[in-house]
PDB file of C-alpha atoms and ligand atoms in Angstrom:
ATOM      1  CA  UNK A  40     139.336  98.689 111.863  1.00 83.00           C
ATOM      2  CA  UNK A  41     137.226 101.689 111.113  1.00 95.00           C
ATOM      3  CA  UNK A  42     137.068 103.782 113.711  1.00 94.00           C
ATOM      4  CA  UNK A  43     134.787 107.237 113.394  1.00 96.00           C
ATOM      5  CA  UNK A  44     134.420 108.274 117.127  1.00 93.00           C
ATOM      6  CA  UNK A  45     133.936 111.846 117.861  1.00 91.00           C
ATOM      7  CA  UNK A  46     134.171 112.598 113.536  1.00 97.00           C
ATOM      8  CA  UNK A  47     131.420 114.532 112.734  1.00 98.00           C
ATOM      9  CA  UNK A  48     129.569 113.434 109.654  1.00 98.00           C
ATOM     10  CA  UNK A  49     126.898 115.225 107.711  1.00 98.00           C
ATOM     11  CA  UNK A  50     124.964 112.767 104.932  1.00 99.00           C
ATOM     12  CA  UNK A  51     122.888 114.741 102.013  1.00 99.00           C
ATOM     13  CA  UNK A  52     119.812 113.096 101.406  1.00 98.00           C
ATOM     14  CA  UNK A  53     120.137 110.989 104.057  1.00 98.00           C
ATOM     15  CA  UNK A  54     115.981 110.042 104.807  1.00 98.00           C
ATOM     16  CA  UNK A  55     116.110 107.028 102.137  1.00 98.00           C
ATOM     17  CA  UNK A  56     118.300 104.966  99.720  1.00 98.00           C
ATOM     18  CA  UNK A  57     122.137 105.373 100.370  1.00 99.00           C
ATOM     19  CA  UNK A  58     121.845 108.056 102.556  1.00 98.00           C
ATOM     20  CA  UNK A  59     120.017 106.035 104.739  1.00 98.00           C
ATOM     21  CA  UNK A  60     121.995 103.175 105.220  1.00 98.00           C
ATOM     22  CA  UNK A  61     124.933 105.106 104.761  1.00 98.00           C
ATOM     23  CA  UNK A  62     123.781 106.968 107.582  1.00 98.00           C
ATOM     24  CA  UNK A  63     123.350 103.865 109.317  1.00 97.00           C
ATOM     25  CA  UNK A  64     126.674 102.562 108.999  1.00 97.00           C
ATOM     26  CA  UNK A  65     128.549 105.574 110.226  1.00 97.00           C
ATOM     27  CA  UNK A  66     127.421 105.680 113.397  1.00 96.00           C
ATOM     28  CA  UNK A  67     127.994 101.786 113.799  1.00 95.00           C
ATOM     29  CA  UNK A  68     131.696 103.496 112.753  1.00 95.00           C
ATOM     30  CA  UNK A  69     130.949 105.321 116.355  1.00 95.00           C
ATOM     31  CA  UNK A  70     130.536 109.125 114.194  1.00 96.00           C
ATOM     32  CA  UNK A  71     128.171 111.640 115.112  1.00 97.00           C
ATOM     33  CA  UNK A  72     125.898 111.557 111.915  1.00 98.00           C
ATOM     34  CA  UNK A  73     124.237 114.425 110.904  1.00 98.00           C
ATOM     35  CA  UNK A  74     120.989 113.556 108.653  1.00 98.00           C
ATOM     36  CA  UNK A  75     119.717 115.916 106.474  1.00 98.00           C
ATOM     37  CA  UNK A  76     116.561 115.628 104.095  1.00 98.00           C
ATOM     38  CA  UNK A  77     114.420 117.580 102.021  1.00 98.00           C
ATOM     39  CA  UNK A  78     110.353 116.974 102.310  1.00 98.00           C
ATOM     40  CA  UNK A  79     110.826 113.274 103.991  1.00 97.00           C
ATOM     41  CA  UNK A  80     111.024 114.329 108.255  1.00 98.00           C
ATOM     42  CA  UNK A  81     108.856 111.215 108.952  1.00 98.00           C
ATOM     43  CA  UNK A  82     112.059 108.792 107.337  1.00 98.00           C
ATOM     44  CA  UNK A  83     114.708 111.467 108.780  1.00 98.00           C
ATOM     45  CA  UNK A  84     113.087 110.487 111.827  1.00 98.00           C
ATOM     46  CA  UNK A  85     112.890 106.326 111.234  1.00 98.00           C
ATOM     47  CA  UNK A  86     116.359 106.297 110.409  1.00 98.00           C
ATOM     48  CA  UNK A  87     117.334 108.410 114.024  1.00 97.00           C
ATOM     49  CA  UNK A  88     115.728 106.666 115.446  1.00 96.00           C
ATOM     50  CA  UNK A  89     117.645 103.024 114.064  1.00 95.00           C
ATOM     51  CA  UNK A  90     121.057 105.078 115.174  1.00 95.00           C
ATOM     52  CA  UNK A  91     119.809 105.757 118.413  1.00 93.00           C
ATOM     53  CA  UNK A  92     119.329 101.766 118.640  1.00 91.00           C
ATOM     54  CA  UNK A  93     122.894 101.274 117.784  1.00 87.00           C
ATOM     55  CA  UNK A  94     124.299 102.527 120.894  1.00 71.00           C
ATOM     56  CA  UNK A  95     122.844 103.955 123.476  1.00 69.00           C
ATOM     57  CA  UNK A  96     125.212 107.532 123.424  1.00 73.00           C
ATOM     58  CA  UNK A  97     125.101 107.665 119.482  1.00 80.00           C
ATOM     59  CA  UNK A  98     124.686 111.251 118.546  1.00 89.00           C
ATOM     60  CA  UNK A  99     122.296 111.830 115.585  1.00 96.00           C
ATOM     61  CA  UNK A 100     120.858 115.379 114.478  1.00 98.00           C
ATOM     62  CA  UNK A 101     118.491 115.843 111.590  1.00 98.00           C
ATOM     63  CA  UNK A 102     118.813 118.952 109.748  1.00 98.00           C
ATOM     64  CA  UNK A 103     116.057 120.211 106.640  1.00 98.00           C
ATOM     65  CA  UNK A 104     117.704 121.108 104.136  1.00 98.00           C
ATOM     66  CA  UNK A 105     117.194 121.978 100.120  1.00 98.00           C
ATOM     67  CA  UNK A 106     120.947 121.633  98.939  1.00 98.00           C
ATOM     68  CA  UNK A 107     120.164 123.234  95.586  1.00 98.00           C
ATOM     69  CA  UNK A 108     118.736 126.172  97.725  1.00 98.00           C
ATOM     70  CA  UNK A 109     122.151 128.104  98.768  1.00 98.00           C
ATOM     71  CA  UNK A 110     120.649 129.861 101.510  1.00 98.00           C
ATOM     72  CA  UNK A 111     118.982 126.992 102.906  1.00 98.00           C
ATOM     73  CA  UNK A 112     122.500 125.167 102.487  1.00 98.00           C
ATOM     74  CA  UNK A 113     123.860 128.114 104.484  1.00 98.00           C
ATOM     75  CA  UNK A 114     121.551 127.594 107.697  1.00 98.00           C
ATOM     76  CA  UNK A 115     122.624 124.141 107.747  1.00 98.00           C
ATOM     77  CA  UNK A 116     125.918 124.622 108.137  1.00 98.00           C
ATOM     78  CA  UNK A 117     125.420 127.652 110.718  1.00 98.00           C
ATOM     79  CA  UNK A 118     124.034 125.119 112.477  1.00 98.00           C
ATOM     80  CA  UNK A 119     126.424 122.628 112.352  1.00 98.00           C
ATOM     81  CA  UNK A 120     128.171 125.198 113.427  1.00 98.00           C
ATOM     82  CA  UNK A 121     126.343 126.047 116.451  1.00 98.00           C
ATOM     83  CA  UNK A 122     126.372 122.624 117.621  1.00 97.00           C
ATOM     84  CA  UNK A 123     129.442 120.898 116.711  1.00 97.00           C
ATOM     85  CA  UNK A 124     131.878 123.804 115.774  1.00 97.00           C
ATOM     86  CA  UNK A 125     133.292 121.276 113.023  1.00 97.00           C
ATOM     87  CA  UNK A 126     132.619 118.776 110.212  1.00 98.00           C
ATOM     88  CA  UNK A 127     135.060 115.822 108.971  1.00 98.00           C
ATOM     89  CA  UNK A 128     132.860 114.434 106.665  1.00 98.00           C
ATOM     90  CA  UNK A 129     130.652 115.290 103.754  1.00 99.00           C
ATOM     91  CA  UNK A 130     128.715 112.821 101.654  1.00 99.00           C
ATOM     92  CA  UNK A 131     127.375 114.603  99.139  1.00 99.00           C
ATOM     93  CA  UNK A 132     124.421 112.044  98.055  1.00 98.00           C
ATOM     94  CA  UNK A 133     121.219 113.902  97.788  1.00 98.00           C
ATOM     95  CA  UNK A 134     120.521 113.452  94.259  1.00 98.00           C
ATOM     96  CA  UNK A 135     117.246 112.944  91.639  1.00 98.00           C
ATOM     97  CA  UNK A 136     117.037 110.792  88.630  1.00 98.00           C
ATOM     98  CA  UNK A 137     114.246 111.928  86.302  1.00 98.00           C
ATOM     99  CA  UNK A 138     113.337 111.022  82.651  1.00 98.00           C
ATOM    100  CA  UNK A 139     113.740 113.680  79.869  1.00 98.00           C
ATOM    101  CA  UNK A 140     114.099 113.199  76.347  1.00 98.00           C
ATOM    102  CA  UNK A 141     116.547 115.545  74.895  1.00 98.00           C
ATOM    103  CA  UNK A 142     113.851 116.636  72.066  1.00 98.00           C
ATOM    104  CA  UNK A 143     111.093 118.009  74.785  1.00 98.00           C
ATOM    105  CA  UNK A 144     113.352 118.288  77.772  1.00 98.00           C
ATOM    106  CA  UNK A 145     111.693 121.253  79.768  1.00 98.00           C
ATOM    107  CA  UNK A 146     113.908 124.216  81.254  1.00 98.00           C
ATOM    108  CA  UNK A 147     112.522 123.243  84.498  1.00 98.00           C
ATOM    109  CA  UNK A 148     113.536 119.708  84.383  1.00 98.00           C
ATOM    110  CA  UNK A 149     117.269 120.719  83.603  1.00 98.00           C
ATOM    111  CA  UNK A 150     117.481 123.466  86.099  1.00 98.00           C
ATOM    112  CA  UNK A 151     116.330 120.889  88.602  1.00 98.00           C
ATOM    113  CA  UNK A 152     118.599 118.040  87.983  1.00 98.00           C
ATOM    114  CA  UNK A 153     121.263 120.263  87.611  1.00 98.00           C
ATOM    115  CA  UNK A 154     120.080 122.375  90.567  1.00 98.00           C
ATOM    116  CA  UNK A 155     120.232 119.705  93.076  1.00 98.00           C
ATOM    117  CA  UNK A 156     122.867 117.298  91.581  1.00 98.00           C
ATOM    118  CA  UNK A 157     125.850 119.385  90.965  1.00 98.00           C
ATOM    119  CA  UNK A 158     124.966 122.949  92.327  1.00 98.00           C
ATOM    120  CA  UNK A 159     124.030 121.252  95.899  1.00 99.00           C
ATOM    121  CA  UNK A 160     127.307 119.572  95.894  1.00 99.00           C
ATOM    122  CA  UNK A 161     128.713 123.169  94.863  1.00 99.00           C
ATOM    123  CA  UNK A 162     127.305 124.572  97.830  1.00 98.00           C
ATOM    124  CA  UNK A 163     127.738 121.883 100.530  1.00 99.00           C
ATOM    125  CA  UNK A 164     131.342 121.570  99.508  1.00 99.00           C
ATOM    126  CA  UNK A 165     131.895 125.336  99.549  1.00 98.00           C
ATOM    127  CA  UNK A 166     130.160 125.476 102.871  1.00 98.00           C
ATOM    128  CA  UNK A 167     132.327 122.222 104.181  1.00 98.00           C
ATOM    129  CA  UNK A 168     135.375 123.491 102.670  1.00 98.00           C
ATOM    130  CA  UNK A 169     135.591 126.486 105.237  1.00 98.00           C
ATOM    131  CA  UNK A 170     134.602 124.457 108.084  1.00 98.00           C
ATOM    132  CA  UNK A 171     137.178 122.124 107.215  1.00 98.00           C
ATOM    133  CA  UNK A 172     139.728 124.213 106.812  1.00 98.00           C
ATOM    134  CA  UNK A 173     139.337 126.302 110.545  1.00 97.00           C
ATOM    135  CA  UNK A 174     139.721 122.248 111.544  1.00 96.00           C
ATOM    136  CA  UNK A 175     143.022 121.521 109.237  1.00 97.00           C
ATOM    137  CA  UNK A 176     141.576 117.802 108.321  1.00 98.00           C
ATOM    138  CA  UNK A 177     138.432 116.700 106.397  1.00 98.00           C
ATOM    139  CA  UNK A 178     137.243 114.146 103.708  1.00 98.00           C
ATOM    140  CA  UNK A 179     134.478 114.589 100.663  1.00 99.00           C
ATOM    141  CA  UNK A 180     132.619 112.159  98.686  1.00 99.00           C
ATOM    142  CA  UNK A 181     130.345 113.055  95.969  1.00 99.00           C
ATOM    143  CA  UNK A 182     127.626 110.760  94.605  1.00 99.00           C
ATOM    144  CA  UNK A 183     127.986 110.068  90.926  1.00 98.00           C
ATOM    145  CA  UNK A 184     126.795 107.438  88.938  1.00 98.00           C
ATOM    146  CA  UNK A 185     127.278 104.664  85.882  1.00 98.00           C
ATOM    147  CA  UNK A 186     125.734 107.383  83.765  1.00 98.00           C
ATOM    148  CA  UNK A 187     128.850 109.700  84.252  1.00 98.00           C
ATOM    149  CA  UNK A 188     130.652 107.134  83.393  1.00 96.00           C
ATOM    150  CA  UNK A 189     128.868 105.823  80.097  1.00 94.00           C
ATOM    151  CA  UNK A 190     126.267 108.217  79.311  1.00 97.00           C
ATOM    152  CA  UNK A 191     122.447 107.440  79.972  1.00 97.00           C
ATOM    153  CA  UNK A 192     119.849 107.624  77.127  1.00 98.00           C
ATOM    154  CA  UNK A 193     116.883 109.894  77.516  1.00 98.00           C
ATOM    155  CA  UNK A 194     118.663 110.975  80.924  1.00 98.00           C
ATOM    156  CA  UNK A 195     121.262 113.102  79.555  1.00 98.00           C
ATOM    157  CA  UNK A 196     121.087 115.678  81.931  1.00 98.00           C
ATOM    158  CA  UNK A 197     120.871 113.585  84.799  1.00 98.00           C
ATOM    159  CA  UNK A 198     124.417 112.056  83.300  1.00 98.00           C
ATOM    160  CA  UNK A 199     126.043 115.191  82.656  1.00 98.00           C
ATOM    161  CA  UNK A 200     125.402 116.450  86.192  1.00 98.00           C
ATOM    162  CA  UNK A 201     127.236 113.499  87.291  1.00 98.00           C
ATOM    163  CA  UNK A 202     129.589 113.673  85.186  1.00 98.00           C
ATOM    164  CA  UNK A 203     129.884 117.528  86.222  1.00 98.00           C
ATOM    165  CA  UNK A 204     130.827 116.224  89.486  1.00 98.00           C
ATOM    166  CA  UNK A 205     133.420 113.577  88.224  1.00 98.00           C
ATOM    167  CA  UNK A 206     135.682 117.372  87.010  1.00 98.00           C
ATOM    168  CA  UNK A 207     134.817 119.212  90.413  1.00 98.00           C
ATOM    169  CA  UNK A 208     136.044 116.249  92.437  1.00 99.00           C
ATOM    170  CA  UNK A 209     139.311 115.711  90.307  1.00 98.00           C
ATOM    171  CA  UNK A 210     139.849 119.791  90.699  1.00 98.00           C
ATOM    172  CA  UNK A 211     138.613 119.744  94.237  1.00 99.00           C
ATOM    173  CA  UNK A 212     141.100 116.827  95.135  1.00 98.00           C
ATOM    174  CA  UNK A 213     144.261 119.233  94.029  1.00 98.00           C
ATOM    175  CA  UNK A 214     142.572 122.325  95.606  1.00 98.00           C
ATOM    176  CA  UNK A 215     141.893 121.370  99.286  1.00 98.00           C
ATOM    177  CA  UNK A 216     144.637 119.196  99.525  1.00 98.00           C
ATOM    178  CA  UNK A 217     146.787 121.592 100.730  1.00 98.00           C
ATOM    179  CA  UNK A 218     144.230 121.952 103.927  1.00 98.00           C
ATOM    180  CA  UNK A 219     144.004 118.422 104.190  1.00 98.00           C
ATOM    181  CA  UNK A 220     140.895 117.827 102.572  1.00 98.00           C
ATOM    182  CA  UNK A 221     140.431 114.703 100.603  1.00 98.00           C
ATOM    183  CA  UNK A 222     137.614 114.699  97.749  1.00 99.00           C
ATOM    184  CA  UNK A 223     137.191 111.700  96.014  1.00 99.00           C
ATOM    185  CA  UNK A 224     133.529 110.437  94.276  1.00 98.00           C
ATOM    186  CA  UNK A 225     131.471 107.108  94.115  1.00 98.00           C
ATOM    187  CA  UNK A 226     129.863 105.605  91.000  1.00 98.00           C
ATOM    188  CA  UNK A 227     127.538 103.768  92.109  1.00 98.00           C
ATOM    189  CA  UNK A 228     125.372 101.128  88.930  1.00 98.00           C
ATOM    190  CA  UNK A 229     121.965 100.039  90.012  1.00 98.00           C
ATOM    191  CA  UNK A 230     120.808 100.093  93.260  1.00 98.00           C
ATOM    192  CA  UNK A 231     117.209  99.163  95.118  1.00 98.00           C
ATOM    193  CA  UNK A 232     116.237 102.947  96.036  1.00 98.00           C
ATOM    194  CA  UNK A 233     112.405 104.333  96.369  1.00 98.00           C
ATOM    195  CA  UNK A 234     114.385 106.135  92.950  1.00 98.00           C
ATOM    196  CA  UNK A 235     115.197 103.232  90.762  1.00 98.00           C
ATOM    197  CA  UNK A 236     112.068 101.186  92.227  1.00 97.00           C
ATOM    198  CA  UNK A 237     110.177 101.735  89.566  1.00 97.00           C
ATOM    199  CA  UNK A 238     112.707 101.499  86.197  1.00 97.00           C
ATOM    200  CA  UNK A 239     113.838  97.978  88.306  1.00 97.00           C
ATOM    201  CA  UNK A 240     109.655  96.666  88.599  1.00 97.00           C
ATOM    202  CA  UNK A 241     109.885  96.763  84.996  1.00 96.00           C
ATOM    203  CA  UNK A 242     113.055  95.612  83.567  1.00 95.00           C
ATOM    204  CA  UNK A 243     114.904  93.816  86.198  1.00 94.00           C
ATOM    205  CA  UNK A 244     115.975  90.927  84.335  1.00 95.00           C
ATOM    206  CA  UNK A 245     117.126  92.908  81.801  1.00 95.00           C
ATOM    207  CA  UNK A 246     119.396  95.105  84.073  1.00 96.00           C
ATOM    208  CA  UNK A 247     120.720  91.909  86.185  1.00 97.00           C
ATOM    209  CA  UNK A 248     121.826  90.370  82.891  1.00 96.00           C
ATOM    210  CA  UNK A 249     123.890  93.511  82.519  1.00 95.00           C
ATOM    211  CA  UNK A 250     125.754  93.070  85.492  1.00 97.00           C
ATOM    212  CA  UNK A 251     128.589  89.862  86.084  1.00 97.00           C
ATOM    213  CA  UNK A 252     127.734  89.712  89.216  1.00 98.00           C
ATOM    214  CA  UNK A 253     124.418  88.904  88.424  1.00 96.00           C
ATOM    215  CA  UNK A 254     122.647  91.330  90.829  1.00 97.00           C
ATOM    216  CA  UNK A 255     121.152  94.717  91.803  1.00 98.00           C
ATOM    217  CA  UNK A 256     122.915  96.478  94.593  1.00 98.00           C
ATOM    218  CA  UNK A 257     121.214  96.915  97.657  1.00 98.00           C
ATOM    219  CA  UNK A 258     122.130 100.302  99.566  1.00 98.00           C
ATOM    220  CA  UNK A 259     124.762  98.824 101.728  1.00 98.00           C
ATOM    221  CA  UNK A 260     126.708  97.532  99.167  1.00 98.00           C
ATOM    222  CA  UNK A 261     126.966 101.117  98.382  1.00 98.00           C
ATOM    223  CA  UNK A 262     127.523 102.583 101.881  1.00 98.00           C
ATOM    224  CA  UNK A 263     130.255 100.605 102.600  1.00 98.00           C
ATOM    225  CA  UNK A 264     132.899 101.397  99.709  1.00 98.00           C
ATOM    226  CA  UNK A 265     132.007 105.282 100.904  1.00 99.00           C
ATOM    227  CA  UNK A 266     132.822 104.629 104.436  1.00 98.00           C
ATOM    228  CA  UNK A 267     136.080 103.454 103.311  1.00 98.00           C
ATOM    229  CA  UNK A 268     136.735 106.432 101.377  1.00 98.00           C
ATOM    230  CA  UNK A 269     136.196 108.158 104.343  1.00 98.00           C
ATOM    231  CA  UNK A 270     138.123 106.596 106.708  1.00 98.00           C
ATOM    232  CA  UNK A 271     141.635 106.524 107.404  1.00 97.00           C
ATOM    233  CA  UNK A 272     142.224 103.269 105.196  1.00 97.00           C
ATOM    234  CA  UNK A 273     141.409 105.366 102.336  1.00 98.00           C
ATOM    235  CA  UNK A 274     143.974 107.962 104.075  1.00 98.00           C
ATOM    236  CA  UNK A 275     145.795 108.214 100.378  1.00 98.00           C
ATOM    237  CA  UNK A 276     143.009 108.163  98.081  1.00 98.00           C
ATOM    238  CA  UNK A 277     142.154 111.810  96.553  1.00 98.00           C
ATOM    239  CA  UNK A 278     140.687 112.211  93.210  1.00 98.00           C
ATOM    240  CA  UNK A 279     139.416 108.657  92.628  1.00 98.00           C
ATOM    241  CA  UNK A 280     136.483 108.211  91.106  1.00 98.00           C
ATOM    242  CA  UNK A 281     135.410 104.762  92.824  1.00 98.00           C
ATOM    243  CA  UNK A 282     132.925 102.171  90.500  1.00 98.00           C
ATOM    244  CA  UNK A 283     131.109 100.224  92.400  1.00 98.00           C
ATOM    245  CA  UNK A 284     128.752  98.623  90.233  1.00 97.00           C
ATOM    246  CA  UNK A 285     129.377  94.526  90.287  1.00 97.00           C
ATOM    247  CA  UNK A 286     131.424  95.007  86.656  1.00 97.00           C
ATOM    248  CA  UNK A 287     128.380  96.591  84.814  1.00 96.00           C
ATOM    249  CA  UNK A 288     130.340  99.493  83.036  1.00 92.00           C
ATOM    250  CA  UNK A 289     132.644  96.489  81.597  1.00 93.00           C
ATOM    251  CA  UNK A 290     130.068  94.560  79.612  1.00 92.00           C
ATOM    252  CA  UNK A 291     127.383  97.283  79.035  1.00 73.00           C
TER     253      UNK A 291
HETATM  254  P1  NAP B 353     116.430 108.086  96.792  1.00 78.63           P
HETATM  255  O1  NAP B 353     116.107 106.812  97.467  1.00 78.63           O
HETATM  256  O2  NAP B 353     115.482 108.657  95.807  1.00 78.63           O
HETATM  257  O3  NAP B 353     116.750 109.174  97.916  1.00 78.63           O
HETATM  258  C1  NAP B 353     117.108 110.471  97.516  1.00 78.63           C
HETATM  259  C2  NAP B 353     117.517 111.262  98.729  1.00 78.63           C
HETATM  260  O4  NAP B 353     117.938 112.565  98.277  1.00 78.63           O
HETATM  261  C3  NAP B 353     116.369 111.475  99.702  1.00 78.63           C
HETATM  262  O5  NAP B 353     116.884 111.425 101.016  1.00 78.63           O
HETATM  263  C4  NAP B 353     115.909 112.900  99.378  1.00 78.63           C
HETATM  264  O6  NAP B 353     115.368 113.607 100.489  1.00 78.63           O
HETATM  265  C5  NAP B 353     117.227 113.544  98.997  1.00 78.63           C
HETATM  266  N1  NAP B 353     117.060 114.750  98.186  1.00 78.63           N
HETATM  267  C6  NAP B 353     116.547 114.872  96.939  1.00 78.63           C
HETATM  268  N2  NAP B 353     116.561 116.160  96.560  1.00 78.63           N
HETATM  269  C7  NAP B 353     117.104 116.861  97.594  1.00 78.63           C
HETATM  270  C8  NAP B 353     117.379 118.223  97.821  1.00 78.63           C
HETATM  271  N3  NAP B 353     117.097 119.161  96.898  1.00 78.63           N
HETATM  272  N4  NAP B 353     117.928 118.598  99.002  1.00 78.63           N
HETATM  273  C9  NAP B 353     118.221 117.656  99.951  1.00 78.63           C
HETATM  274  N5  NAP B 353     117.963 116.340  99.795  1.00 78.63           N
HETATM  275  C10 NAP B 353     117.421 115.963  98.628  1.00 78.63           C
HETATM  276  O7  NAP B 353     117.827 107.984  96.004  1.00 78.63           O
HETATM  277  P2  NAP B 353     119.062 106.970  96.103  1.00 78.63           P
HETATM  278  O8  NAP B 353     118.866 105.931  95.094  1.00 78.63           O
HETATM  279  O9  NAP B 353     119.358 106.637  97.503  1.00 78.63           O
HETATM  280  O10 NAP B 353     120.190 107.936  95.515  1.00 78.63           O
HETATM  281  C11 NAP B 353     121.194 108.557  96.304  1.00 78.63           C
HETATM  282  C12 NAP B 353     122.279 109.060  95.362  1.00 78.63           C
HETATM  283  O11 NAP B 353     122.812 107.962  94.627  1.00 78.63           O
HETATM  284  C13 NAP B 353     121.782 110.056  94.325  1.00 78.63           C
HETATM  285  O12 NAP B 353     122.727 111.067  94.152  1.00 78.63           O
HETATM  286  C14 NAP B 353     121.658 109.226  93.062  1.00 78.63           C
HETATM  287  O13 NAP B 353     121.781 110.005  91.907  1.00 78.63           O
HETATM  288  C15 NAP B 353     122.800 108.253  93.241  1.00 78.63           C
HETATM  289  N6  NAP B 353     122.650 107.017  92.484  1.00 78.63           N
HETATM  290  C16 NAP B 353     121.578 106.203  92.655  1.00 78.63           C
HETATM  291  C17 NAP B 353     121.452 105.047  91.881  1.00 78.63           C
HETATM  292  C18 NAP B 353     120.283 104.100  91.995  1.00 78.63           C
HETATM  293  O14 NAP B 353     120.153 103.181  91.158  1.00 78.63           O
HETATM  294  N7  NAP B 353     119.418 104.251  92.973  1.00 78.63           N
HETATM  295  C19 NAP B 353     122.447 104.731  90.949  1.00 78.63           C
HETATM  296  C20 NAP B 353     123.542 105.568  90.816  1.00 78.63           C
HETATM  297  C21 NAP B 353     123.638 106.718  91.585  1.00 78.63           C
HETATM  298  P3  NAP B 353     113.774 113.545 100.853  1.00 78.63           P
HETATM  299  O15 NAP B 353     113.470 112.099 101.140  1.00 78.63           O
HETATM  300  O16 NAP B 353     113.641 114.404 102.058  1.00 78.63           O
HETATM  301  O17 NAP B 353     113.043 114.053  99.674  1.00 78.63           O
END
C-alpha cells in the first residue's frame, strides 16, 4: 500500500542503525534514497550497495555530509539539487548519544550533542524547507527519543536536544503547512545500534524488564513507523510526536 516511486528521499545518518535500515526500506517503497553519512563511506557504501540488490533500477546516491556543519549541509543540498531538482522527504536521524554528568559536563561535549542533534535538524530542515516549497508538497521526520520524553540521567543534554526537537517539530508542523509540508517526529526507546551496543552489553536485562513487550527494538521496528509517517497513509498526521518504544515510557 505504500507506494514511494519517483519520491525523492534523503536519510541523515543513514551508514548504520536506523538510517540504515530505514534507508533500506524506502527504496523497497520504490523511492530514490539519498544516503548521507559523516566519517563511515565504507557502510554508506554496504548499504548502496543492499538497495541496488533490491531492484535492479533502484536509484541510490551517497552524499558526505556533517549536518551540524551548515556549510557542509549547504553542498548537500546543492547537490540534491543538481541531480534531482527536488526532495519529498527528510529524515532527520543523524544523531549521537554520549555520557556527561551534569557536574563535569565539558563545553565541548554540549556544543556537540547539541551541534549535531538539533542544529543539524535546523539546517537540513531549513535547507529542505525551500526545496520543498519550489515543489508545493513534502514530509519531515525528526529523530527524537524516550529521553525527550522522560528525561535521561547523566545524559541531560543529549535529552534536551531531543526534546529541543519535540518544540521545532510542533512549530514546524503549523509553519510549513501552508506549503504542504508535513513535520511530525519519532521517539524511538531502545534500539540495537553500533550507539546503544555498548549501554545494552551491560544491562540488557535490566532494560528488557523495562519494556512490556519484553524486548529491545531492532532498527526495523523503527524504520517502519517512519515510513508510515511519510507516506500518504500518514497523509493527516502533522505535529505528532510518534512513541515507538514497546510501552517503555508507561512503566518506566
Ligand atoms: P548509530 O548507529 O550510532 O548511527 C548514527 C548515524 O548518525 C551514523 O550514520 C552516523 O554517520 C550519523 N551521524 C552522526 N553524527 C553525524 C553528523 N554530524 N553528520 C551526519 N551524520 C552523522 O545511531 P542509531 O542508534 O541508528 O541512531 C539514529 C537516531 O536514533 C539518532 O538520532 C539517535 O539519537 C536516535 N535514537 C537512537 C536510540 C538507540 O537506542 N539506538 C534510541 C532513541 C533514539 P557515520 O557512520 O558516517 O559516522
Amino acid at each position: 500500500m505504500i507506494d514511494l516511486k519517483e519520491k525523492v528521499v534523503l536519510i541523515t545518518g543513514a551508514s548504520r542503525g536506523i538510517g540504515a535500515a530505514s534507508a533500506l526500506l524506502f527504496a523497497e517503497a520504490g523511492a530514490k534514497v539519498i544516503i548521507n553519512y559523516n566519517t563511515n563511506l565504507q557502510k554508506a557504501r554496504t548499504v548502496a550497495k543492499r538497495i541496488e540488490k533490491i531492484q535492479d533500477n533502484c536509484e541510490v546516491t551517497v552524499i558526505k555530509a556533517d549536518v551540524s556543519d551548515k556549510a557542509s549541509v549547504s553542498k548537500m543540498f546543492a547537490k540534491i539539487r543538481d541531480k534531482f531538482g527536488r526532495l519529498d522527504i527528510l529524515v532527520n536521524n543523524a544523531g549521537i548519544w554520549q555520557m556527561a554528568p551534569i557536574i563535569s559536563i565539558t563545553d565541548e561535549e554540549l556544543r556537540a550533542t547539541i551541534e549535531t542533534n538539533f542544529i543539524g535538524t535546523v539546517n537540513c530542515i531549513r535547507e529542505a524547507a525551500n526545496l520543498m516549497r519550489e515543489n508545493g508538497t513534502g514530509v519531515i521526520v525528526n529523530v527524537s527519543s524516550t529521553a525527550a520524553r522522560r528525561g535521561e540521567a547523566f545524559y541531560s543534554h543529549y535529552s534536551s536536544s531531543k526534546a529541543a526537537l519535540h518544540g521545532l517539530t510542533k512549530s514546524l508542523a503549523v509553519e510549513l503547512a501552508p506549503y504542504n509540508i508535513r513535520v511530525n517526529a519519532i521517539a524511538p526507546g531502545w534500539v540495537n545500534t553500533d550507539m546503544s551496543k555498548k549501554a545494552i552489553q551491560e544491562k540488557g536485562s535490566k532494560i528488557r524488564e523495562k519494556i512490556p513487550l519484553g524486548r529491545i527494538a531492532e532498527p526495523e521496528d523503527i524504520a517502519g513507523p517512519i515510513l508510515f509517517l511519510c507516506s500518504d497513509l500518514a497523509r493527516f498526521v502533522n505535529g505528532a510526536i510518534l512513541d515507538v518504544n514497546g510501552g517503555s515510557v508507561l512503566v518506566d
